[in-house]
XYZ file of C-alpha atoms in Angstrom:
660
model
C -148.215 1.029 46.322
C -144.851 2.733 46.028
C -142.467 2.270 43.126
C -140.051 0.536 45.448
C -142.739 -1.910 46.555
C -143.784 -2.579 42.967
C -140.199 -3.153 41.854
C -139.544 -5.352 44.880
C -142.702 -7.382 44.255
C -141.938 -7.828 40.560
C -138.349 -8.869 41.228
C -139.409 -11.230 44.009
C -142.033 -12.780 41.730
C -139.428 -13.243 39.012
C -137.023 -14.951 41.426
C -139.811 -17.201 42.712
C -140.834 -18.155 39.176
C -137.246 -18.997 38.277
C -136.737 -21.065 41.411
C -140.059 -22.880 41.081
C -139.382 -23.560 37.405
C -135.953 -24.913 38.212
C -137.433 -27.095 40.958
C -140.087 -28.502 38.610
C -137.535 -29.282 35.938
C -135.344 -31.014 38.503
C -138.257 -33.083 39.877
C -139.549 -34.286 36.540
C -136.092 -34.968 35.165
C -135.371 -36.964 38.302
C -138.647 -38.849 37.880
C -137.763 -39.793 34.298
C -134.291 -40.890 35.361
C -135.547 -43.040 38.258
C -138.306 -44.481 36.119
C -135.796 -45.473 33.448
C -133.433 -46.993 36.010
C -136.215 -48.961 37.717
C -137.476 -50.399 34.449
C -133.914 -51.282 33.374
C -133.217 -52.995 36.682
C -136.447 -54.949 36.420
C -135.483 -56.102 32.942
C -131.992 -57.178 34.108
C -133.463 -59.019 37.110
C -136.003 -60.814 34.909
C -133.316 -61.918 32.479
C -131.032 -63.110 35.282
C -133.846 -64.991 37.044
C -135.037 -66.626 33.823
C -131.509 -67.845 33.124
C -131.242 -69.325 36.635
C -134.633 -71.053 36.367
C -133.741 -72.610 33.047
C -131.193 -74.734 34.958
C -133.828 -76.113 37.335
C -136.486 -78.704 36.715
C -139.750 -76.902 36.051
C -141.565 -79.363 38.297
C -139.285 -78.575 41.254
C -141.418 -75.875 42.733
C -139.346 -75.537 45.891
C -136.165 -74.797 43.995
C -137.921 -72.320 41.749
C -139.410 -70.557 44.758
C -136.007 -70.324 46.433
C -134.547 -68.689 43.325
C -137.393 -66.175 43.300
C -137.064 -65.493 47.051
C -133.349 -64.772 46.756
C -134.139 -61.977 44.327
C -137.338 -60.842 46.057
C -135.824 -60.548 49.536
C -133.548 -57.746 48.422
C -136.601 -55.477 48.569
C -136.042 -53.736 45.270
C -138.966 -55.347 43.515
C -142.677 -55.009 44.081
C -143.695 -58.195 42.238
C -142.003 -61.311 40.799
C -144.092 -63.949 38.999
C -143.298 -67.220 37.200
C -146.007 -68.363 34.771
C -145.692 -71.947 33.472
C -146.914 -72.881 30.089
C -149.592 -75.040 31.666
C -151.096 -71.989 33.326
C -149.855 -72.460 36.913
C -147.879 -69.647 38.529
C -145.639 -68.779 41.442
C -146.065 -65.174 42.803
C -144.122 -62.933 45.159
C -145.618 -59.508 45.951
C -144.592 -56.688 48.338
C -146.704 -53.637 49.309
C -143.999 -51.600 51.097
C -140.263 -51.887 50.916
C -139.415 -49.437 53.761
C -140.480 -49.301 57.386
C -141.634 -45.652 57.055
C -143.515 -43.885 54.325
C -141.057 -43.083 51.583
C -142.827 -39.853 50.571
C -146.131 -38.060 51.225
C -149.085 -39.394 49.309
C -149.701 -36.049 47.609
C -146.143 -36.174 46.278
C -146.656 -39.657 44.887
C -149.868 -38.526 43.232
C -148.149 -35.443 41.846
C -145.079 -37.363 40.541
C -146.373 -40.793 39.385
C -143.866 -43.457 38.191
C -144.873 -45.433 35.138
C -143.277 -48.842 35.896
C -143.650 -51.600 33.321
C -143.408 -55.331 33.953
C -140.174 -56.783 32.561
C -140.606 -60.279 31.018
C -138.111 -62.991 30.177
C -138.758 -66.554 28.890
C -137.516 -69.588 30.790
C -136.335 -72.254 28.299
C -134.515 -75.519 28.425
C -132.839 -76.511 25.214
C -135.489 -75.642 22.686
C -138.487 -76.074 24.891
C -140.205 -73.107 26.545
C -141.023 -73.754 30.203
C -142.735 -70.436 31.017
C -142.045 -66.727 31.552
C -140.778 -64.528 34.416
C -142.297 -61.089 35.117
C -140.510 -58.572 37.376
C -141.810 -55.138 38.476
C -139.458 -52.807 40.388
C -140.538 -51.340 43.725
C -141.042 -47.504 43.722
C -140.433 -46.810 47.437
C -136.699 -46.309 47.063
C -137.194 -44.007 44.080
C -139.794 -41.933 45.924
C -137.552 -41.808 48.974
C -134.633 -40.469 46.975
C -136.794 -38.088 44.956
C -138.482 -36.708 48.092
C -135.099 -36.218 49.756
C -133.865 -34.467 46.637
C -136.942 -32.219 46.503
C -136.635 -31.301 50.163
C -132.962 -30.480 49.774
C -133.699 -28.442 46.649
C -136.584 -26.644 48.370
C -134.504 -25.767 51.428
C -131.693 -24.591 49.210
C -134.080 -22.524 47.070
C -135.746 -21.093 50.188
C -132.422 -19.911 51.518
C -131.498 -18.533 48.111
C -134.846 -16.725 47.924
C -134.499 -15.301 51.437
C -130.956 -14.113 50.870
C -131.925 -12.736 47.462
C -134.837 -10.774 48.897
C -132.685 -9.357 51.681
C -129.982 -8.348 49.236
C -132.665 -6.984 46.919
C -134.150 -4.821 49.664
C -130.721 -3.513 50.584
C -130.013 -2.792 46.933
C -133.380 -1.100 46.432
C -132.915 0.950 49.581
C -129.572 2.131 48.283
C -130.928 2.786 44.792
C -134.085 4.551 45.968
C -132.506 6.548 48.796
C -132.136 9.593 46.501
C -135.842 9.368 45.651
C -136.701 9.124 49.357
C -134.672 12.256 49.957
C -136.436 13.936 47.028
C -139.788 13.010 48.590
C -138.728 14.462 51.945
C -137.442 17.523 50.130
C -140.812 18.009 48.396
C -142.692 17.576 51.696
C -140.306 20.027 53.339
C -141.158 22.582 50.653
C -144.837 22.194 51.574
C -143.822 22.815 55.198
C -141.980 25.996 54.172
C -138.535 24.453 54.659
C -136.148 24.977 51.738
C -133.863 21.919 51.856
C -130.977 21.351 49.444
C -129.676 17.822 48.843
C -125.907 17.676 49.154
C -125.556 13.965 48.361
C -125.825 13.723 44.584
C -126.393 10.126 43.311
C -124.103 8.669 40.672
C -126.877 7.154 38.547
C -127.486 9.589 35.701
C -131.303 9.550 35.855
C -131.436 9.985 39.634
C -128.709 12.595 39.466
C -130.807 14.651 37.065
C -133.875 14.384 39.300
C -131.960 15.505 42.401
C -130.280 18.391 40.599
C -133.641 19.489 39.160
C -135.215 19.439 42.637
C -132.335 21.454 44.104
C -132.694 23.984 41.312
C -136.434 24.241 41.909
C -135.925 24.748 45.658
C -133.419 27.527 45.035
C -135.793 29.137 42.567
C -138.743 28.991 44.967
C -136.599 30.318 47.773
C -135.447 33.142 45.548
C -139.037 33.995 44.560
C -140.154 33.980 48.193
C -137.167 36.091 49.261
C -137.814 38.599 46.479
C -141.492 38.886 47.393
C -140.677 39.230 51.085
C -137.976 41.821 50.430
C -140.274 43.818 48.164
C -143.090 43.789 50.711
C -140.748 44.701 53.558
C -139.265 47.526 51.513
C -142.757 48.815 50.769
C -143.635 48.727 54.450
C -140.425 50.504 55.428
C -140.754 53.199 52.790
C -144.435 53.790 53.525
C -144.601 53.551 57.293
C -141.118 53.703 58.852
C -138.806 56.610 59.588
C -135.276 56.062 58.294
C -133.393 57.921 61.031
C -135.090 56.493 64.115
C -136.445 53.169 62.841
C -139.817 54.152 64.346
C -143.089 54.662 62.522
C -143.283 57.799 60.431
C -146.111 60.309 60.800
C -148.372 58.427 58.400
C -147.738 55.050 59.991
C -148.335 56.341 63.522
C -151.476 58.264 62.616
C -152.870 55.263 60.749
C -152.536 52.875 63.669
C -153.495 55.458 66.293
C -156.605 56.436 64.354
C -157.567 52.792 63.975
C -157.392 52.285 67.752
C -159.458 55.370 68.546
C -162.042 55.141 65.761
C -162.834 51.435 65.790
C -166.126 50.605 67.400
C -164.504 49.101 70.475
C -163.195 50.313 73.785
C -159.693 51.729 74.095
C -157.599 52.751 77.075
C -154.131 54.247 76.916
C -151.897 57.290 77.223
C -150.786 59.476 74.307
C -147.379 61.104 74.880
C -145.881 63.866 72.726
C -142.123 64.442 73.059
C -140.294 67.413 71.556
C -136.591 68.271 71.614
C -136.072 71.947 72.432
C -134.114 73.971 69.854
C -133.096 70.857 67.932
C -132.367 72.966 64.831
C -129.839 74.995 66.814
C -128.288 71.731 68.087
C -127.837 70.596 64.473
C -126.134 73.831 63.517
C -123.887 73.770 66.569
C -122.950 70.078 66.649
C -123.505 69.148 63.025
C -126.289 67.297 61.255
C -124.586 63.951 61.823
C -124.664 64.480 65.580
C -128.374 65.298 65.334
C -128.996 62.129 63.344
C -127.066 60.138 65.946
C -129.286 61.521 68.694
C -132.415 60.558 66.750
C -131.017 57.075 66.125
C -130.240 56.554 69.814
C -133.669 57.912 70.720
C -135.261 55.392 68.361
C -133.272 52.550 69.924
C -134.354 53.515 73.438
C -138.002 53.715 72.406
C -137.716 50.388 70.596
C -136.461 48.822 73.817
C -139.425 50.436 75.551
C -141.662 48.579 73.073
C -140.022 45.314 74.138
C -141.190 45.963 77.711
C -144.630 47.209 76.634
C -145.302 45.294 73.392
C -148.529 47.130 72.436
C -146.801 50.505 72.431
C -146.923 52.565 69.230
C -143.902 54.825 68.629
C -143.565 57.279 65.775
C -141.633 60.324 64.601
C -144.125 62.934 63.494
C -141.661 65.625 62.383
C -138.033 66.672 62.806
C -137.768 66.560 66.616
C -141.320 65.527 67.524
C -141.970 61.990 68.774
C -145.352 60.458 69.616
C -146.069 57.415 71.785
C -149.279 55.605 72.566
C -149.056 53.130 75.450
C -152.083 51.018 76.481
C -152.843 51.367 80.187
C -155.736 50.762 82.540
C -156.315 54.168 84.143
C -154.933 57.637 84.736
C -152.735 56.551 87.616
C -150.975 54.010 85.458
C -150.754 56.619 82.684
C -148.916 58.965 85.087
C -146.529 56.167 86.042
C -145.804 55.307 82.419
C -145.121 58.929 81.505
C -142.761 59.340 84.476
C -140.975 56.086 83.621
C -140.444 57.144 80.024
C -139.308 60.626 81.106
C -136.826 59.190 83.608
C -135.472 56.636 81.130
C -134.862 59.259 78.452
C -133.355 61.672 80.979
C -130.806 59.066 82.070
C -129.880 57.802 78.596
C -130.077 59.539 75.241
C -131.426 62.894 76.414
C -129.340 63.301 79.548
C -127.969 66.715 80.478
C -124.534 65.758 79.185
C -125.870 66.065 75.655
C -127.055 69.610 76.403
C -130.479 68.671 75.088
C -133.672 69.851 76.723
C -136.870 67.972 75.987
C -140.466 68.296 77.046
C -143.273 65.792 77.233
C -147.029 66.281 77.233
C -149.476 63.419 77.735
C -153.171 62.714 77.880
C -155.008 59.643 79.119
C -157.581 58.374 76.621
C -160.397 56.009 77.445
C -163.731 55.200 75.847
C -165.136 54.447 72.389
C -164.998 56.272 69.059
C -162.578 58.927 70.274
C -161.421 61.778 68.013
C -157.685 61.617 67.144
C -157.536 65.359 66.434
C -158.953 66.160 69.868
C -156.575 63.668 71.483
C -153.558 65.324 69.880
C -154.906 68.735 70.815
C -155.097 67.830 74.522
C -151.645 66.215 74.480
C -150.261 69.271 72.696
C -151.775 71.525 75.349
C -149.921 69.557 78.022
C -146.743 69.809 75.944
C -147.061 73.596 75.692
C -147.456 73.788 79.455
C -144.284 71.729 79.926
C -142.386 73.982 77.484
C -142.901 76.944 79.792
C -140.024 75.576 81.865
C -136.480 76.052 80.546
C -135.457 72.619 81.755
C -136.740 69.204 80.740
C -140.197 68.547 82.102
C -143.281 66.381 81.592
C -146.917 67.339 82.121
C -150.077 65.206 82.097
C -153.353 66.660 80.809
C -155.938 65.862 83.498
C -159.580 65.042 82.859
C -161.544 65.416 86.102
C -164.330 63.113 84.909
C -161.929 60.263 84.207
C -160.052 60.855 87.441
C -163.237 60.374 89.432
C -163.784 56.987 87.783
C -160.284 55.651 88.449
C -159.653 52.654 90.662
C -156.748 52.077 92.962
C -154.095 49.442 92.340
C -155.545 47.419 95.212
C -158.976 47.401 93.586
C -157.494 46.228 90.305
C -155.557 43.470 92.058
C -158.660 42.360 93.948
C -160.701 42.303 90.749
C -158.191 40.279 88.742
C -157.599 37.682 91.448
C -161.305 37.314 92.047
C -161.927 36.750 88.330
C -159.167 34.144 88.070
C -160.252 32.277 91.196
C -163.930 32.164 90.265
C -163.479 31.897 86.509
C -166.117 34.604 86.103
C -165.157 35.603 82.579
C -167.556 36.612 79.855
C -166.707 35.495 76.325
C -167.701 37.149 73.084
C -167.398 35.661 69.610
C -166.726 37.656 66.437
C -167.336 35.712 63.186
C -164.782 35.526 60.377
C -166.454 34.911 56.994
C -164.888 33.118 54.021
C -164.201 35.399 51.081
C -165.068 32.832 48.415
C -167.951 30.751 49.781
C -169.305 33.199 52.429
C -169.253 30.411 55.040
C -167.999 30.790 58.565
C -164.270 30.084 58.983
C -163.507 31.163 62.535
C -164.673 32.886 65.654
C -162.356 35.451 67.206
C -162.744 35.093 70.967
C -162.836 38.243 73.118
C -162.878 38.186 76.910
C -164.748 40.610 79.157
C -164.947 40.969 82.943
C -167.677 42.603 85.008
C -166.860 44.794 87.998
C -169.101 47.129 89.986
C -171.776 47.042 87.306
C -169.351 47.778 84.459
C -168.398 45.419 81.625
C -164.672 45.897 81.022
C -162.970 45.006 77.756
C -159.400 43.765 77.457
C -158.273 47.259 76.454
C -159.207 48.388 79.983
C -157.942 45.599 82.188
C -155.176 43.893 80.187
C -152.427 46.408 81.064
C -153.132 45.636 84.727
C -153.019 41.897 84.003
C -149.520 42.336 82.609
C -148.459 44.711 85.382
C -149.435 42.149 88.032
C -147.820 39.301 85.976
C -151.057 37.361 85.616
C -151.026 36.977 81.816
C -150.353 33.210 81.775
C -153.051 32.468 84.334
C -155.551 34.673 82.547
C -154.829 33.130 79.113
C -155.192 29.614 80.518
C -158.491 30.611 82.135
C -159.842 31.984 78.844
C -158.804 28.853 76.924
C -160.444 26.573 79.480
C -163.672 28.594 79.320
C -163.701 28.317 75.533
C -163.150 24.539 75.651
C -165.917 24.123 78.220
C -168.327 26.218 76.160
C -167.842 23.913 73.153
C -169.038 20.830 75.055
C -172.462 19.755 73.814
C -172.320 21.983 70.715
C -172.187 20.659 67.160
C -168.738 21.987 66.330
C -167.108 19.053 64.523
C -169.480 19.018 61.532
C -169.023 22.754 60.963
C -165.216 22.796 60.825
C -165.054 26.043 62.828
C -162.015 27.167 64.793
C -162.004 29.432 67.823
C -159.080 31.853 67.741
C -157.672 32.917 71.087
C -155.018 35.625 71.365
C -152.104 34.861 73.683
C -149.970 37.343 75.553
C -146.232 37.386 74.716
C -145.551 36.817 78.417
C -147.566 33.591 78.257
C -145.819 32.358 75.116
C -142.347 32.565 76.641
C -143.491 30.831 79.846
C -142.455 27.138 79.630
C -144.711 26.230 82.542
C -147.618 27.673 80.583
C -146.731 25.319 77.676
C -147.012 22.302 79.960
C -150.257 23.606 81.447
C -151.781 24.026 77.970
C -150.758 20.503 76.946
C -152.537 19.025 79.971
C -155.577 21.230 79.370
C -155.958 20.253 75.710
C -155.435 16.578 76.509
C -158.365 16.908 78.909
C -160.572 18.153 76.042
C -159.214 16.280 72.967
C -162.292 16.727 70.733
C -162.579 20.424 71.450
C -158.823 21.021 71.136
C -158.965 20.179 67.414
C -161.096 23.321 66.907
C -158.819 25.802 68.701
C -156.337 28.219 67.158
C -153.845 30.201 69.210
C -152.446 33.440 67.838
C -149.912 36.041 68.883
C -149.386 39.589 67.564
C -146.629 40.024 65.023
C -144.796 42.734 66.942
C -143.906 40.283 69.764
C -142.199 37.702 67.523
C -138.762 39.206 67.953
C -138.768 38.074 71.576
C -141.144 35.111 71.394
C -140.494 33.394 68.033
C -138.526 30.425 69.372
C -140.937 29.898 72.268
C -143.894 30.062 69.870
C -142.269 27.450 67.610
C -141.821 25.089 70.582
C -145.413 25.652 71.684
C -146.760 25.016 68.173
C -144.845 21.750 67.796
C -145.973 20.660 71.268
C -149.673 21.235 70.523
C -149.655 20.167 66.867
C -150.408 16.468 67.622
C -153.501 17.577 69.553
C -154.931 19.412 66.527
C -154.269 22.935 67.822
C -153.015 25.340 65.144
C -151.126 28.610 65.465
C -151.595 31.919 63.655
C -150.112 35.407 63.620
C -152.307 38.378 64.455
C -151.828 42.077 63.579
C -149.583 41.324 60.615
C -147.919 44.509 59.414
C -147.345 46.027 62.847
C -144.040 44.314 63.559
C -140.511 45.037 62.416
C -139.324 41.477 61.724
C -138.673 40.247 58.194
C -141.423 38.072 56.762
C -139.044 35.115 56.675
C -140.616 34.049 59.976
C -143.562 32.800 57.904
C -141.484 29.882 56.648
C -139.698 29.234 59.935
C -142.809 28.858 62.082
C -145.392 26.035 61.726
C -148.293 28.410 61.066
C -151.810 27.893 59.756
C -152.916 31.449 59.004
C -152.035 35.140 59.285
C -154.386 38.029 60.103
C -153.782 41.459 58.543
C -153.965 44.257 61.110
C -157.113 46.367 60.956
C -155.133 49.587 60.513
C -154.262 48.465 56.973
C -157.881 47.581 56.188
C -159.463 50.834 57.391
C -159.839 53.129 54.386
C -158.158 50.590 52.084
C -160.433 51.538 49.176
C -158.697 54.942 49.131
C -155.134 53.697 49.747
C -153.534 51.944 46.805
C -150.332 51.181 48.722
C -152.402 49.421 51.404
C -154.024 47.227 48.774
C -150.641 46.463 47.245
C -149.235 45.509 50.657
C -152.178 43.194 51.360
C -151.955 41.605 47.905
C -148.242 41.004 48.443
C -148.940 39.390 51.796
C -151.579 37.191 50.162
C -149.112 36.010 47.535
C -146.408 35.292 50.097
C -148.777 33.466 52.447
C -150.484 31.446 49.709
C -147.094 30.312 48.410
C -146.585 28.873 51.888
C -150.105 27.351 52.082
C -151.221 29.841 54.734
C -154.672 31.383 55.029
C -154.849 35.178 54.972
C -157.553 36.858 57.056
C -158.480 40.536 57.284
C -159.834 42.064 60.514
C -161.416 45.345 61.589
C -163.682 45.828 58.544
C -166.520 48.264 59.183
C -167.090 49.999 55.844
C -168.761 48.464 52.779
C -166.269 49.999 50.360
C -163.359 48.636 52.387
C -164.963 45.172 52.320
C -165.299 45.310 48.524
C -161.670 46.398 48.137
C -160.402 43.718 50.518
C -162.329 41.001 48.677
C -160.444 41.883 45.489
C -157.057 41.384 47.163
C -157.641 37.623 47.383
C -157.748 37.189 51.156
C -159.360 34.000 52.434
C -161.498 35.439 55.228
C -162.911 38.725 56.490
C -163.989 39.851 59.940
C -165.224 43.006 61.554
C -168.271 44.875 62.774
C -169.518 45.205 59.183
C -170.592 41.559 59.331
C -171.513 41.264 62.991
C -170.795 42.716 66.378
C -169.322 40.367 68.994
C -171.889 37.772 70.061
C -172.234 37.162 73.801
C -172.719 33.363 73.816
C -171.596 30.427 71.693
C -175.155 29.190 71.196
C -176.217 32.592 69.839
C -173.124 32.643 67.640
C -173.958 29.245 66.135
C -177.553 30.353 65.581
C -176.207 33.420 63.795
C -174.204 31.105 61.560
C -177.335 29.105 60.715
C -179.156 32.284 59.749
C -176.270 33.397 57.533
C -175.954 29.987 55.845
């Protein structure tokens, strides 16, 4: 029961007690007054009747009866008796003085009237003839008392009703600051720093509101300081100041993670070098050279907006590296030509008198060697540098070229998969750091074509190129929901995390489609989590917020994947209705040897835990890395160290039983 309800109940009880007490006092005082008046009237009537009878012959019974009837017929008396000295008597009695019941029986029993018989002697000269007894009738008294009680009760009821209404209005006004304080506290839990501008006049409430505002500002300041410190660490460790791209360390870290993780990769590595950039600096000035690098970084950043999974980095003074996921060599050629043409027409056009060369290599497979990849791309770059003008060259691998499919084959494959729903799902467990119990399953999708099992790294670039991301994501989600039917999911508290494409998130029609889909599977929807990579938030944050609020009533939660790979400030953590964040695997690989990585993860844990968010670490494959990550305080860990992706949900749940 709230304080307002308690105060309202206590005040209402007090008002009721006062009104009931006043009513009781009024009733019993009225009873005593009526009782006194009735007894006095009976005494006066007895005296008057005795005096009249003393003038009549005691043997004249008719005359005596007429005198008694005159008094009795008025209806105010219940009984009149004349007792002669010889023992004979004349009686007049009445049971009811009114045509209707004067008052309810329970009222008469509750308020009894103690009426006494008034006596007066009838004498003539000095001889006593007899005595007269008169008892007043109570009907008129009960009638008046009942009318008085009803009037008092109605009046008190109206007073009570009006008092309660006024009391509620008063309490609402008095407690409105506390209600705002409650909403302010709940908003803090929801990562919304609200400041109350309406300060109450009451001193106690004023102090409470001011204290809450001060606490909110302090918490906001702590969060901002932690976020700024973590962002500064990320910028200093992994970003290049001039271009805003990744520095050599940041690029190599993420590129190595993609190539060395025990999973399939598919993409093109491009090396770009400005010819005689040192001479350009001497001729035009260092500021002009910095301006060129800044513009080059802006163009490549816009390229990342079009291809969100692209990794861009400055490796040295005039050397730039790009890794763009793609499906095959043909698409790799197209991407290299697009990037070459875009740079030629913008920052590195001939008007700037800058010559640049590009060398690229298409990479596909598992456990590739980063050194060998750079060596092949560098060989293509050296071939391009043989020309005095800007040029791009692709390093060709005849084995890969023989395995390439045409665009028509890719289109046929993707449409066939979407129409038939012939997707294969794999489930990667995420283990709790503290209790070693299963927290989540990361869901991976695979498709089979011509005897090959293709991972998302192979076919997803083609999904985006053919603008099928929303359809594919919806198909994966529906398959996951269907696979949960008949399985004991509710008692385990497990969530299935499905990664969404940025193109799907910004598609409003996709939002509506998801709402209908989850409403079709309400029990299963409560065990689904949707996540998007951090680097796409700059374009998709508002759409993701709308999607999260739309699906929140259905039990679907939202998380952020690949935390640390984006460029947005961590303030998005408090703006979005999130449930968890997942640290990118590139920060977890080799973390036992990298103190700055551990510090970054610990900072993210502190920031997220202050906002009641879970922190998960992915891509763990080494025992030493697992031990180091456990010490950072993350809530969950996932990677091939614990288990490889499991091909069916039933097998995954059996794996959980074996672990438990």
